[in-house]
Amino acid sequence: MSVLVVVECADGEVKKSSLEVASYGAQVAAQMGTTATAIAVGEANEANLAKLGEQGITKVLYDAEPRLKDFVNNAYTKLIATAAEQEQAKIIVLANSNIGAAVGSRLSVRLKASLATNVVELPKISGDQFTVKRGAFSGKAFSDVVLSGDRKIIAVKKNSTEAQHDAGKTAEVTSFSAQLSDADFADAPKQVVMQDQAGGVLLPEAERVVSGGRGMKGPENWHLIEDLAKALGAATACSKPVSDVDWRPHHEHVGQTGITVSPNLYIACGISGAIQHLAGVNSSKVIVVINKDPEAPFFKAADYGIVGDVFDVLPKLTAAVKALN
């Protein structure tokens, strides 16, 4: 019996969140004295899939059905469930992403499995008791959840675990077919619109994000955000009030009602830090806040803070990054 890890891919690359999930799944497998197998979803490159061995994956299943390039709920659910049955997997690990949230609940019903989302630590296994720690209330609290039943599904919060690396180790990539039919793709979107950010990186997958709020005073000043983002190779984002007044497009809005991001670096420029905004960015590894108000709530959540006018700070910060590059 193996642990099955769901690995999300885009443009041939394994997503960063899935590298973390692969490491997590391999560590769970080690706890249980078994191995970790991955099932790849999305557009994958077999050479990159083989590199999952560095995260502790022993085997990768890949269905080359071309219609699986883009997310289709029914098809992805059947694909993962079929792989779980073939591998006799009792534990399924996936990212707490848009895809993970969509298929996790369906898999739970289909496989009669218990489900825990937003998990932040490796499970504690004692006899038949399997306990996981998960974030609650937008990261303000944690709860310990006991997963019961024969099968268990764990959705891991982004940036809650480090991706392990055993350089040079490779996984066996195996062709796999879930025997998907046209009916499985009946809920496929008629049109998929992907909004690229700086460097062709989608905002939810960006490793660096520069975000602006009402402190930028108007869209005519957004070049300061874009200049810093370009220097850092980052994506750009904004707070909800900014998108509400059409300074920036809605697909750049991060927060509780917008996109949730988990970059290694999040720079907030002229954003006060309302709880709704923090809910969308609190998985970031490092948060830098630039605000002229020393009492801005965002400073309480920041790893680094700069008290100053964004119109003075941003040009100097951009120049310093360019000089460092």
Coordinates of C-alpha atoms in Angstrom, one line a residue:
M1 CA 0.0 0.0 0.0
S2 CA 1.5 3.3 -1.1
V3 CA 0.9 7.0 -0.5
L4 CA -0.4 8.7 -3.6
V5 CA 0.7 12.3 -4.2
V6 CA -1.2 14.5 -6.7
V7 CA 1.4 16.6 -8.6
E8 CA 0.1 19.6 -10.6
C9 CA 2.0 20.7 -13.7
A10 CA 1.8 23.6 -16.1
D11 CA 3.7 24.2 -19.3
G12 CA 5.7 21.1 -18.6
E13 CA 6.9 22.3 -15.2
V14 CA 6.0 20.9 -11.8
K15 CA 4.4 23.6 -9.7
K16 CA 6.3 24.7 -6.6
S17 CA 3.4 23.8 -4.3
S18 CA 3.5 20.3 -5.8
L19 CA 7.2 19.9 -5.0
E20 CA 6.4 20.7 -1.4
V21 CA 3.5 18.2 -1.5
A22 CA 5.8 15.5 -3.0
S23 CA 8.2 16.0 -0.1
Y24 CA 5.4 15.9 2.4
G25 CA 3.9 12.7 0.9
A26 CA 7.3 11.0 0.8
Q27 CA 7.8 11.8 4.5
V28 CA 4.3 10.4 5.4
A29 CA 5.2 7.3 3.4
A30 CA 8.4 6.9 5.4
Q31 CA 6.4 7.3 8.7
M32 CA 4.2 4.4 7.5
G33 CA 7.0 2.2 6.2
T34 CA 5.9 2.4 2.6
T35 CA 6.6 4.3 -0.6
A36 CA 5.2 7.4 -2.3
T37 CA 3.8 7.3 -5.8
A38 CA 2.7 10.5 -7.7
I39 CA 0.0 11.0 -10.3
A40 CA 0.7 13.9 -12.6
V41 CA -2.1 16.3 -13.7
G42 CA -1.9 19.0 -16.3
E43 CA 0.7 19.5 -19.0
A44 CA 3.8 17.6 -17.9
N45 CA 7.3 17.0 -19.1
E46 CA 8.5 13.4 -18.4
A47 CA 12.1 14.6 -17.6
N48 CA 10.7 17.0 -15.0
L49 CA 8.5 14.3 -13.6
A50 CA 11.5 12.0 -13.2
K51 CA 13.2 14.7 -11.0
L52 CA 10.5 14.1 -8.4
G53 CA 12.8 11.4 -7.2
E54 CA 14.7 14.2 -5.5
Q55 CA 11.6 14.8 -3.3
G56 CA 11.4 11.1 -2.4
I57 CA 8.9 10.0 -5.0
T58 CA 9.6 6.5 -6.3
K59 CA 7.2 6.3 -9.2
V60 CA 5.2 8.8 -11.3
L61 CA 2.0 7.9 -13.2
Y62 CA 1.3 10.0 -16.2
D63 CA -1.8 9.9 -18.5
A64 CA -0.9 11.6 -21.8
E65 CA -4.6 12.2 -22.7
P66 CA -4.3 15.7 -24.3
R67 CA -7.6 17.0 -22.8
L68 CA -6.0 16.7 -19.4
K69 CA -3.8 19.7 -20.1
D70 CA -6.4 22.0 -18.7
F71 CA -8.3 21.4 -15.4
V72 CA -11.6 19.5 -15.8
N73 CA -13.1 18.5 -12.5
N74 CA -14.8 15.2 -13.4
A75 CA -11.8 14.0 -15.4
Y76 CA -9.2 14.9 -12.8
T77 CA -11.3 13.3 -10.1
K78 CA -11.6 10.0 -12.0
L79 CA -7.9 10.1 -13.0
I80 CA -6.8 10.4 -9.3
A81 CA -9.4 7.9 -8.0
T82 CA -8.4 5.3 -10.6
A83 CA -4.7 5.8 -9.7
A84 CA -5.5 5.4 -6.0
E85 CA -7.4 2.2 -6.7
Q86 CA -4.5 0.8 -8.8
E87 CA -1.9 1.6 -6.3
Q88 CA -4.0 0.6 -3.3
A89 CA -3.2 4.0 -1.8
K90 CA -4.7 4.6 1.6
I91 CA -3.3 8.1 1.9
I92 CA -3.8 10.7 -0.8
V93 CA -1.8 14.0 -0.5
L94 CA -2.5 17.1 -2.7
A95 CA -1.9 20.8 -2.5
N96 CA -4.5 23.1 -0.9
S97 CA -4.8 24.8 -4.2
N98 CA -7.8 25.6 -6.5
I99 CA -7.5 22.2 -8.1
G100 CA -7.0 20.5 -4.7
A101 CA -10.0 22.2 -3.2
A102 CA -12.2 21.2 -6.2
V103 CA -11.2 17.5 -6.5
G104 CA -10.5 16.9 -2.8
S105 CA -14.2 16.8 -1.7
R106 CA -15.2 14.8 -4.8
L107 CA -12.5 12.3 -4.1
S108 CA -13.6 12.1 -0.5
V109 CA -17.1 11.0 -1.6
R110 CA -16.0 8.8 -4.4
L111 CA -13.4 6.9 -2.3
K112 CA -15.3 7.1 1.0
A113 CA -12.3 8.8 2.5
S114 CA -11.9 11.3 5.3
L115 CA -10.6 14.7 4.3
A116 CA -8.5 17.4 6.0
T117 CA -7.7 20.7 4.2
N118 CA -5.2 23.5 5.0
V119 CA -2.9 21.0 6.7
V120 CA 0.3 22.6 8.0
E121 CA 2.4 19.8 9.6
L122 CA 3.2 16.1 9.1
P123 CA 0.6 13.8 10.7
K124 CA 1.0 12.3 14.2
I125 CA 0.5 8.6 13.8
S126 CA -0.1 6.5 17.0
G127 CA -1.5 3.0 16.5
D128 CA -4.8 3.5 14.6
Q129 CA -5.0 7.2 15.4
F130 CA -4.0 9.5 12.5
T131 CA -4.0 13.2 13.6
V132 CA -3.2 16.3 11.4
K133 CA -2.9 19.9 12.3
R134 CA -4.7 22.4 10.1
G135 CA -5.0 26.2 9.9
A136 CA -8.4 27.8 10.7
F137 CA -9.9 31.2 10.7
S138 CA -7.6 32.5 7.9
G139 CA -4.5 31.4 9.7
K140 CA -5.5 32.9 13.1
A141 CA -5.8 29.6 14.8
F142 CA -5.0 25.9 14.4
S143 CA -7.0 22.7 15.1
D144 CA -6.0 19.1 15.5
V145 CA -8.2 16.8 13.4
V146 CA -8.3 13.0 13.8
L147 CA -8.9 11.3 10.4
S148 CA -10.8 8.1 10.6
G149 CA -11.7 5.4 8.0
D150 CA -9.6 3.3 5.7
R151 CA -8.7 6.1 3.3
K152 CA -7.5 9.6 4.1
I153 CA -7.0 12.7 2.0
I154 CA -4.7 15.5 3.1
A155 CA -4.6 18.9 1.4
V156 CA -1.4 20.6 2.4
K157 CA -1.2 24.4 2.8
K158 CA 1.3 26.1 0.5
N159 CA 4.6 27.2 2.1
S160 CA 3.9 25.1 5.2
T161 CA 6.6 22.6 4.5
E162 CA 10.0 22.8 2.7
A163 CA 10.6 20.8 -0.4
Q164 CA 13.4 18.2 0.3
H165 CA 16.1 17.6 -2.2
D166 CA 18.2 14.5 -2.8
A167 CA 20.1 15.7 -5.8
G168 CA 20.4 13.3 -8.7
K169 CA 17.8 10.8 -7.5
T170 CA 15.1 10.0 -10.1
A171 CA 11.6 8.5 -10.1
E172 CA 10.3 6.0 -12.6
V173 CA 7.8 7.6 -14.9
T174 CA 5.1 5.1 -16.0
S175 CA 2.4 5.5 -18.7
F176 CA -1.0 5.4 -17.1
S177 CA -4.5 5.5 -18.5
A178 CA -7.7 6.1 -16.6
Q179 CA -9.8 5.1 -19.6
L180 CA -11.5 8.5 -19.7
S181 CA -14.5 9.0 -21.9
D182 CA -16.1 12.0 -23.5
A183 CA -18.6 12.1 -20.6
D184 CA -15.7 12.7 -18.2
F185 CA -14.9 15.9 -20.0
A186 CA -18.5 17.1 -20.2
D187 CA -17.8 19.9 -17.6
A188 CA -14.7 21.1 -19.4
P189 CA -14.7 24.9 -19.8
K190 CA -15.5 26.1 -23.3
Q191 CA -12.8 28.7 -23.1
V192 CA -9.8 29.0 -20.8
V193 CA -8.4 32.5 -20.2
M194 CA -5.1 32.6 -18.4
Q195 CA -3.8 35.9 -17.2
D196 CA 0.0 36.0 -17.2
Q197 CA 1.9 38.3 -15.0
A198 CA 5.5 39.5 -15.2
G199 CA 7.8 36.9 -16.7
G200 CA 4.8 34.8 -17.9
V201 CA 4.1 33.7 -14.3
L202 CA 0.5 33.3 -13.1
L203 CA -0.1 35.2 -9.9
P204 CA -1.1 32.2 -7.8
E205 CA 2.2 30.5 -8.7
A206 CA 4.5 33.5 -8.5
E207 CA 7.4 33.2 -6.1
R208 CA 7.6 37.0 -5.7
V209 CA 4.7 39.5 -5.7
V210 CA 4.7 43.3 -5.5
S211 CA 1.3 44.6 -4.5
G212 CA -0.2 48.1 -4.3
G213 CA -3.1 49.6 -2.4
R214 CA -4.9 52.9 -2.3
G215 CA -1.7 54.5 -1.0
M216 CA -0.5 54.5 -4.6
K217 CA -3.1 57.3 -5.1
G218 CA -4.0 56.4 -8.7
P219 CA -3.3 54.2 -11.7
E220 CA -1.0 56.7 -13.2
N221 CA 1.5 55.8 -10.4
W222 CA 1.4 52.1 -11.0
H223 CA 4.6 52.2 -13.0
L224 CA 6.4 52.3 -9.7
I225 CA 4.9 48.9 -8.7
E226 CA 5.7 47.5 -12.2
D227 CA 9.3 48.8 -12.2
L228 CA 10.0 47.0 -8.9
A229 CA 8.2 43.9 -10.1
K230 CA 10.2 43.8 -13.3
A231 CA 13.5 44.2 -11.4
L232 CA 12.6 41.4 -9.1
G233 CA 11.1 39.1 -11.7
A234 CA 7.9 39.3 -9.8
A235 CA 4.1 39.4 -10.5
T236 CA 2.0 42.4 -9.7
A237 CA -1.1 42.4 -7.5
C238 CA -3.4 44.9 -5.7
S239 CA -5.8 45.2 -2.9
K240 CA -9.6 44.9 -3.3
P241 CA -10.3 48.7 -3.1
V242 CA -7.9 49.2 -6.0
S243 CA -9.6 46.7 -8.3
D244 CA -13.1 48.0 -7.2
V245 CA -12.3 51.5 -8.6
D246 CA -10.7 49.9 -11.7
W247 CA -7.2 51.1 -11.1
R248 CA -6.2 47.6 -11.8
P249 CA -7.9 44.5 -13.3
H250 CA -9.8 42.2 -11.0
H251 CA -7.5 39.2 -11.7
E252 CA -4.8 41.1 -9.8
H253 CA -6.9 41.4 -6.6
V254 CA -5.5 39.3 -3.7
G255 CA -7.3 38.7 -0.5
Q256 CA -10.2 36.7 1.0
T257 CA -12.5 37.4 -1.9
G258 CA -9.8 37.4 -4.5
I259 CA -6.7 35.3 -5.3
T260 CA -4.8 33.6 -2.5
V261 CA -1.1 33.8 -3.0
S262 CA 1.8 32.0 -1.3
P263 CA 5.0 33.5 -2.6
N264 CA 8.5 33.4 -1.1
L265 CA 8.4 37.3 -1.0
Y266 CA 5.3 39.5 -0.8
I267 CA 5.9 43.3 -0.9
A268 CA 2.9 45.4 0.1
C269 CA 3.0 49.0 -1.0
G270 CA 0.5 51.5 0.4
I271 CA -1.8 48.8 1.8
S272 CA -3.2 49.2 5.3
G273 CA -3.6 45.5 5.9
A274 CA -7.3 44.8 6.5
I275 CA -8.0 41.2 7.7
Q276 CA -9.6 40.3 4.4
H277 CA -6.4 41.2 2.6
L278 CA -4.2 39.3 5.1
A279 CA -6.3 36.2 4.6
G280 CA -5.1 36.0 1.0
V281 CA -1.4 36.6 1.7
N282 CA -0.6 35.1 5.1
S283 CA 1.0 32.0 3.6
S284 CA 3.8 34.1 2.2
K285 CA 7.2 33.2 3.5
V286 CA 8.4 36.8 3.8
I287 CA 6.1 39.8 4.0
V288 CA 7.6 43.3 3.5
V289 CA 5.3 46.3 4.2
I290 CA 5.9 49.8 2.9
N291 CA 3.6 52.4 4.5
K292 CA 3.9 56.0 5.8
D293 CA 1.5 55.2 8.7
P294 CA 3.5 53.5 11.5
E295 CA 0.2 52.3 13.0
A296 CA -0.9 50.5 9.8
P297 CA -2.2 47.0 10.9
F298 CA -0.1 45.3 8.2
F299 CA 3.1 46.0 10.2
K300 CA 1.9 43.5 12.8
A301 CA 2.0 40.7 10.2
A302 CA 5.2 41.9 8.4
D303 CA 8.6 40.3 8.6
Y304 CA 10.1 43.6 7.5
G305 CA 8.6 47.0 7.6
I306 CA 9.6 50.3 6.0
V307 CA 7.9 53.4 7.4
G308 CA 8.0 55.9 4.6
D309 CA 6.3 57.3 1.6
V310 CA 6.0 54.7 -1.2
F311 CA 6.8 57.5 -3.8
D312 CA 10.2 58.0 -2.1
V313 CA 10.9 54.4 -1.1
L314 CA 9.9 52.5 -4.3
P315 CA 12.3 54.2 -6.7
K316 CA 15.2 53.7 -4.3
L317 CA 14.3 50.1 -3.7
T318 CA 14.1 49.5 -7.4
A319 CA 17.4 51.1 -8.1
A320 CA 19.0 49.0 -5.3
V321 CA 17.6 45.8 -6.8
K322 CA 18.9 46.7 -10.2
A323 CA 22.3 47.4 -8.8
L324 CA 22.3 44.1 -7.0
N325 CA 21.3 42.3 -10.2

